[in-house]
Each structure stands twice: as structure tokens, then as C-alpha cells.
Amino acid sequence: MEGQSVEELLAKAERDEAEKLQRITVHKELELEFDLGNLLASDRNPPTGLRHAGPTQEAELRALARDNTQLLINQLWQLPTDRVEEALVARLPEPTTRLPREKPVPRPRPLTRWQQFARLKGIRPKKKTNLVWDEGSGQWRRRWGYQRARDDTKEWLIEVPGNADPMEDQFAKRIQAKKERVAKNELNRLRNLARAHKRQLPSAAGLHPTGHQSKEELGRAVQVAKVSTASVGRFQERLPKEKAPRVSGKKRKFQPLFGDFAAEKKSQLEMLRIMNSKKPQLDVTRATNKQMREEDQEEAAKRRKMSQKGKRKGGRQGPGGKRKGGPPSQGGTRKGGPPSQGGTRKGGPPSQGGKRKGGLGGKMNSGRPGLSGKRKGGQHQGGKRRK
Amino acid sequence: MRPLTEEETRVMFEKIAKYIGENLQLLVDRPDGTYCFRLHNERVYYVSEKILKLAANISGDKLVSLGTCFGKFTKTHRFRLHITALDYLAPYAKYKVWIKPGAEQSFLYGNHVLKSGLGRITENTSQYQGVVVYSMADIPLKFLK
């Protein structure tokens, strides 16, 4: 009995062994191709069992996958291993399959200005040595960069040239020149980049004064100039009829919904005050212009009447004499009037503007010569000139 | 919903001031509470602070209206005053026009008023002045320019 059980056990062990082996070893007609760098196994065996195209392929597919994976792992076990922090790691070889490009091929960059020039002239880069002998320090130094051989900004003695201002700081001048060269280089580099990507430098938009700029370019230049202040154009004054610049690009920022109510009220009242204070001044100018026009029409009518009377009486002297006396006195009263009231006019209430004397300060003197030119008769002009 | 910007406030005040002039500051600065103007969907609402705080709890797309609608800003940012503002313009109106009862009905239906239908009018009203039209019983009817 026990012997039988022992035999049974042994047989069972053997069977288990065989099963295991069977599981591990997989028989394939064609060997698989392995790319262990990518953990890839390619099976070229024809899939004969899977041609039925029925719904019950699941088990066969699964078996196939298991077999192929088993083969791949068998291969992995044969690789040289490392021990990394208590874990056994297989060292994968280099991948042999070439993966396709992720992104498209880069376009050839346009040549920079120097490259174009060099190509045109046939200039080739000369091979230069890295180190140069520096006499001053008595050692080999690099051609450019940190602690270079001939750094003219580091000299301790500079002779002032004959034609230069003796008070000028030559050291500062050299440092300034260096800074300018660096800035110029940077600008050229950015320009080359912009040309390569066919984009405009933000500072260059419309800012090349050629004398033939279009209206849009000038507008753009004005916009850029307006924004190029320390407060980014926030406190720039506008011309009387110029519209506020449209905020472009970034999102508009509004006041918060429950801001300070008192402050809001105050600013609104202030705005109202300004609006109300501005209103009367326009009315004053309008009223005075209207008044002056009426007066001039009256005077024109009067003069025409007087000239007719003069013709009838005969001789230019009479009317001329009369006219001599007439206009100066009128002009005198008028000219005497405004200066005293001109000072009060602008600040005063609107009612003052309606009155005659108050309004004539600014416009009257300029109005006179033009009006005299409009007189119909030559006699009138003669009368004026005689004065 | 947001407060008005400087530009928008100026445009709106100019429009309202055509009807009520300097009395506008009585609308802005009220003794009986803080009232403010808020913009929502291009319309301007005149609302008390209390109601504004309640309205802030409603999401913007669900909020239809709050307080009194004074008017709206058109696409080209001009301000158009609506009839709902009449209640606030009428008490402060500078120039008023009263219409006789006979012409009132026709006027309300949109027809012009003849000179015979005009009852009273404040003196010194210049041509093209903004006025508020009342019926003989002192009920404000419209505001016109």
C-alpha cells in the first residue's frame, strides 16, 4: 500500500514536471524574431488555427498570446542581469528596429545675413586656434570669453588720444562701446530668428521711417510710441477728437462688482461736476459769435446808408471826415471795454457771455481787419487807410 | 454683471443729463440709500446696494433683470434710454410739457401732438430740448427730445 502511494507520488511528480516543461517550452515551426531592446517579439508563423472566423476564437487567441509571451520571457531570462537596490534587473541590449519619425522633417532654415554674404563673396570659415598667447599676463589665454587674451575693457592704463576731450572717461567709453556691440549682436540674432520664423519683431512694427509709410504703418507707429512710456501709455494725453485706444489682446479688467460704493459715488459726482462746468463755456462762444455777426450786419447797413448820403452831398471829404470821427470812437469804446471785463468773462456765470461788452474781448480785434476787407465800396477802404 | 467703465458712465450721464440736467447728482447721491448702476447683458440697471448683494448670488446666464432698467448700450456703444427710466426722470425733469386730455390718447398711441393739444410748457424751453411729457393730471407719460 505505501509503496503504491509512493509510486503514485513519484508518478504525480513526474507528470507535474512534464506539465511544467510543456508550459515553458513552446514548439513553433518558425522561430520568433526578438528585439529585446524594445521588448518586441515578431511571430511569422501562419495563423492556421485562426482562419475559421467564428465567434469562439477567444481561447485560441489567448493560447497563442501566452505561447509567444512565454518565448519572449525565456529570452529575457537569458540576458545578463544587474542587481539594483535588491531587485534583479536584466540589462537590455540596444533596440534594433527603427521607429518612424514622430514629427515631420524640419524645414531648412533661411540663411542669416552673414551666411548670405559669405556665400556671395565665397568666404569660408578659417580654422583658428583655441588659445592665444597673451603678452601682458605671459600665458596662453582663450581667444574669446572669460579671461580672454586681449580684453580692452580690462586695461589699467589708457592713453588719452590727441583729439579727444580731456575730461572724458576713456574707461567708461570702452565699456559703453562693448555694451553697444553686445546689444547690436543680440538685435541681429533676434532679427535672424524672426526672419527664420517669418515673424515680425514686436518692436519693429511700422517703425522704419522711410518717408513712404502708409497710413496703417503710421498708425501702428503712433500706437507703439504711445505705449512706450513707463506707465505703458496710461497717462498719455489725447488730442481733442482722438478716440481712446481699444484695449487689444489681453482680457479687459473691470472694477469689482461690490467695489467701494463711496469711491464709486465720488468718482461719478466728480464726473458730473466736470460735465456741468464744461457746458456753459461753449454757449458763451456761440452766443458771442452770433452777437458779433448781428452787429457787423448792422454796421454794414449803416455804412451803406452813409455812403449813399455822401454821394448825394458830393465830395469824399465829408463822409470821409465823418467816418474818421465815427469808427475810431466806436472802436475806442469797444477796445476800452473788454480788457476790464475780459478777465472776469471766462470764470463768470453764463449770463455775462450774452451781453455785448463782455463777449467781445478775444474776437473783436481779429474780426475788424477782415471785415474791413469785405466792404463793397472802395471809398470805405480809403477811409480806413487814411486813418 | 459689472460696474460701468468711465467711458460708459460718461456716455450714459450725458444722455440722462439732457432731461434732468444737474439733478442727476440726486440720482447718484441719494440720502435714503446707496444706489448704483450696473451693467448686465449690455443693459444698465439702477439698483440699490441691498438688492445688488442679493442679485450677486444668481449666476449671470440665469439672471434676467435687477432693479430698474435705465437703458441699454447698443452695438456701437451708444446709450439708448428706455421708458422704464421714466419714474426716475420725471421728478427731476427740468423742462416739462403738459398735454390736454383730448390729445393725450392719440399721443400715447404714437401720433404727433398739435399745438392745440399742448396744455402748458415750462418757459425758456429751447428748441430741440429734452422734455418730459405729462398729462394734465401730472402723470408722466413719456420723455422726448
PDB file of C-alpha atoms in Angstrom, chain A residues 238 244 246 252-259 261-262 264-265 267-269 271-273 275-276 279, chain B residues 1-3 5-6 8-10 13-14 17 22 24-25 28-29 34 36-38 49 52-53 56:
ATOM      1  CA  ARG A 238      -5.092 112.548 -26.315  1.00  0.00           C
ATOM      2  CA  ALA A 244      -9.487 106.108 -26.639  1.00  0.00           C
ATOM      3  CA  ARG A 246      -9.004  99.941 -27.932  1.00  0.00           C
ATOM      4  CA  ARG A 252     -10.372  93.607 -20.114  1.00  0.00           C
ATOM      5  CA  LYS A 253     -10.270  94.209 -16.418  1.00  0.00           C
ATOM      6  CA  PHE A 254     -13.381  95.715 -14.860  1.00  0.00           C
ATOM      7  CA  GLN A 255     -13.974  97.123 -11.449  1.00  0.00           C
ATOM      8  CA  PRO A 256     -15.171  94.516  -8.947  1.00  0.00           C
ATOM      9  CA  LEU A 257     -18.933  94.157  -8.565  1.00  0.00           C
ATOM     10  CA  PHE A 258     -19.068  95.358  -4.956  1.00  0.00           C
ATOM     11  CA  GLY A 259     -16.244  97.812  -5.079  1.00  0.00           C
ATOM     12  CA  PHE A 261     -19.510 102.251  -3.110  1.00  0.00           C
ATOM     13  CA  ALA A 262     -18.379 105.525  -1.625  1.00  0.00           C
ATOM     14  CA  GLU A 264     -17.720 104.960  -6.969  1.00  0.00           C
ATOM     15  CA  LYS A 265     -20.171 107.649  -5.918  1.00  0.00           C
ATOM     16  CA  SER A 267     -15.927 109.498  -8.937  1.00  0.00           C
ATOM     17  CA  GLN A 268     -19.354 109.763 -10.537  1.00  0.00           C
ATOM     18  CA  LEU A 269     -20.080 113.044  -8.787  1.00  0.00           C
ATOM     19  CA  MET A 271     -17.512 113.397 -13.476  1.00  0.00           C
ATOM     20  CA  LEU A 272     -20.848 115.174 -13.211  1.00  0.00           C
ATOM     21  CA  ARG A 273     -19.194 118.271 -11.844  1.00  0.00           C
ATOM     22  CA  MET A 275     -19.581 117.824 -17.215  1.00  0.00           C
ATOM     23  CA  ASN A 276     -21.624 120.630 -15.727  1.00  0.00           C
ATOM     24  CA  LYS A 279     -21.296 123.150 -20.527  1.00  0.00           C
TER      25      LYS A 279
ATOM     26  CA  MET B   1     -22.811  91.812 -14.318  1.00  0.00           C
ATOM     27  CA  ARG B   2     -20.257  94.506 -13.762  1.00  0.00           C
ATOM     28  CA  PRO B   3     -19.975  98.165 -12.919  1.00  0.00           C
ATOM     29  CA  THR B   5     -16.433 101.863 -17.073  1.00  0.00           C
ATOM     30  CA  GLU B   6     -15.558 105.563 -17.134  1.00  0.00           C
ATOM     31  CA  GLU B   8     -19.719 104.173 -20.453  1.00  0.00           C
ATOM     32  CA  THR B   9     -20.690 106.193 -17.388  1.00  0.00           C
ATOM     33  CA  ARG B  10     -19.889 109.411 -19.198  1.00  0.00           C
ATOM     34  CA  PHE B  13     -24.732 110.611 -17.892  1.00  0.00           C
ATOM     35  CA  GLU B  14     -24.637 112.823 -20.930  1.00  0.00           C
ATOM     36  CA  ALA B  17     -28.452 114.972 -18.268  1.00  0.00           C
ATOM     37  CA  GLU B  22     -27.715 118.880 -12.772  1.00  0.00           C
ATOM     38  CA  LEU B  24     -28.559 113.835 -11.941  1.00  0.00           C
ATOM     39  CA  GLN B  25     -26.404 114.082  -8.886  1.00  0.00           C
ATOM     40  CA  VAL B  28     -26.215 109.279  -7.888  1.00  0.00           C
ATOM     41  CA  ASP B  29     -26.067 110.516  -4.327  1.00  0.00           C
ATOM     42  CA  THR B  34     -26.764 103.663  -1.785  1.00  0.00           C
ATOM     43  CA  CYS B  36     -25.629 102.236  -8.142  1.00  0.00           C
ATOM     44  CA  PHE B  37     -25.595 101.467 -11.846  1.00  0.00           C
ATOM     45  CA  ARG B  38     -24.639  98.028 -13.003  1.00  0.00           C
ATOM     46  CA  GLU B  49     -26.988  98.066  -2.788  1.00  0.00           C
ATOM     47  CA  LEU B  52     -27.396  94.106  -5.685  1.00  0.00           C
ATOM     48  CA  LYS B  53     -25.983  91.902  -2.966  1.00  0.00           C
ATOM     49  CA  ALA B  56     -24.908  88.620  -6.938  1.00  0.00           C
TER      50      ALA B  56
END
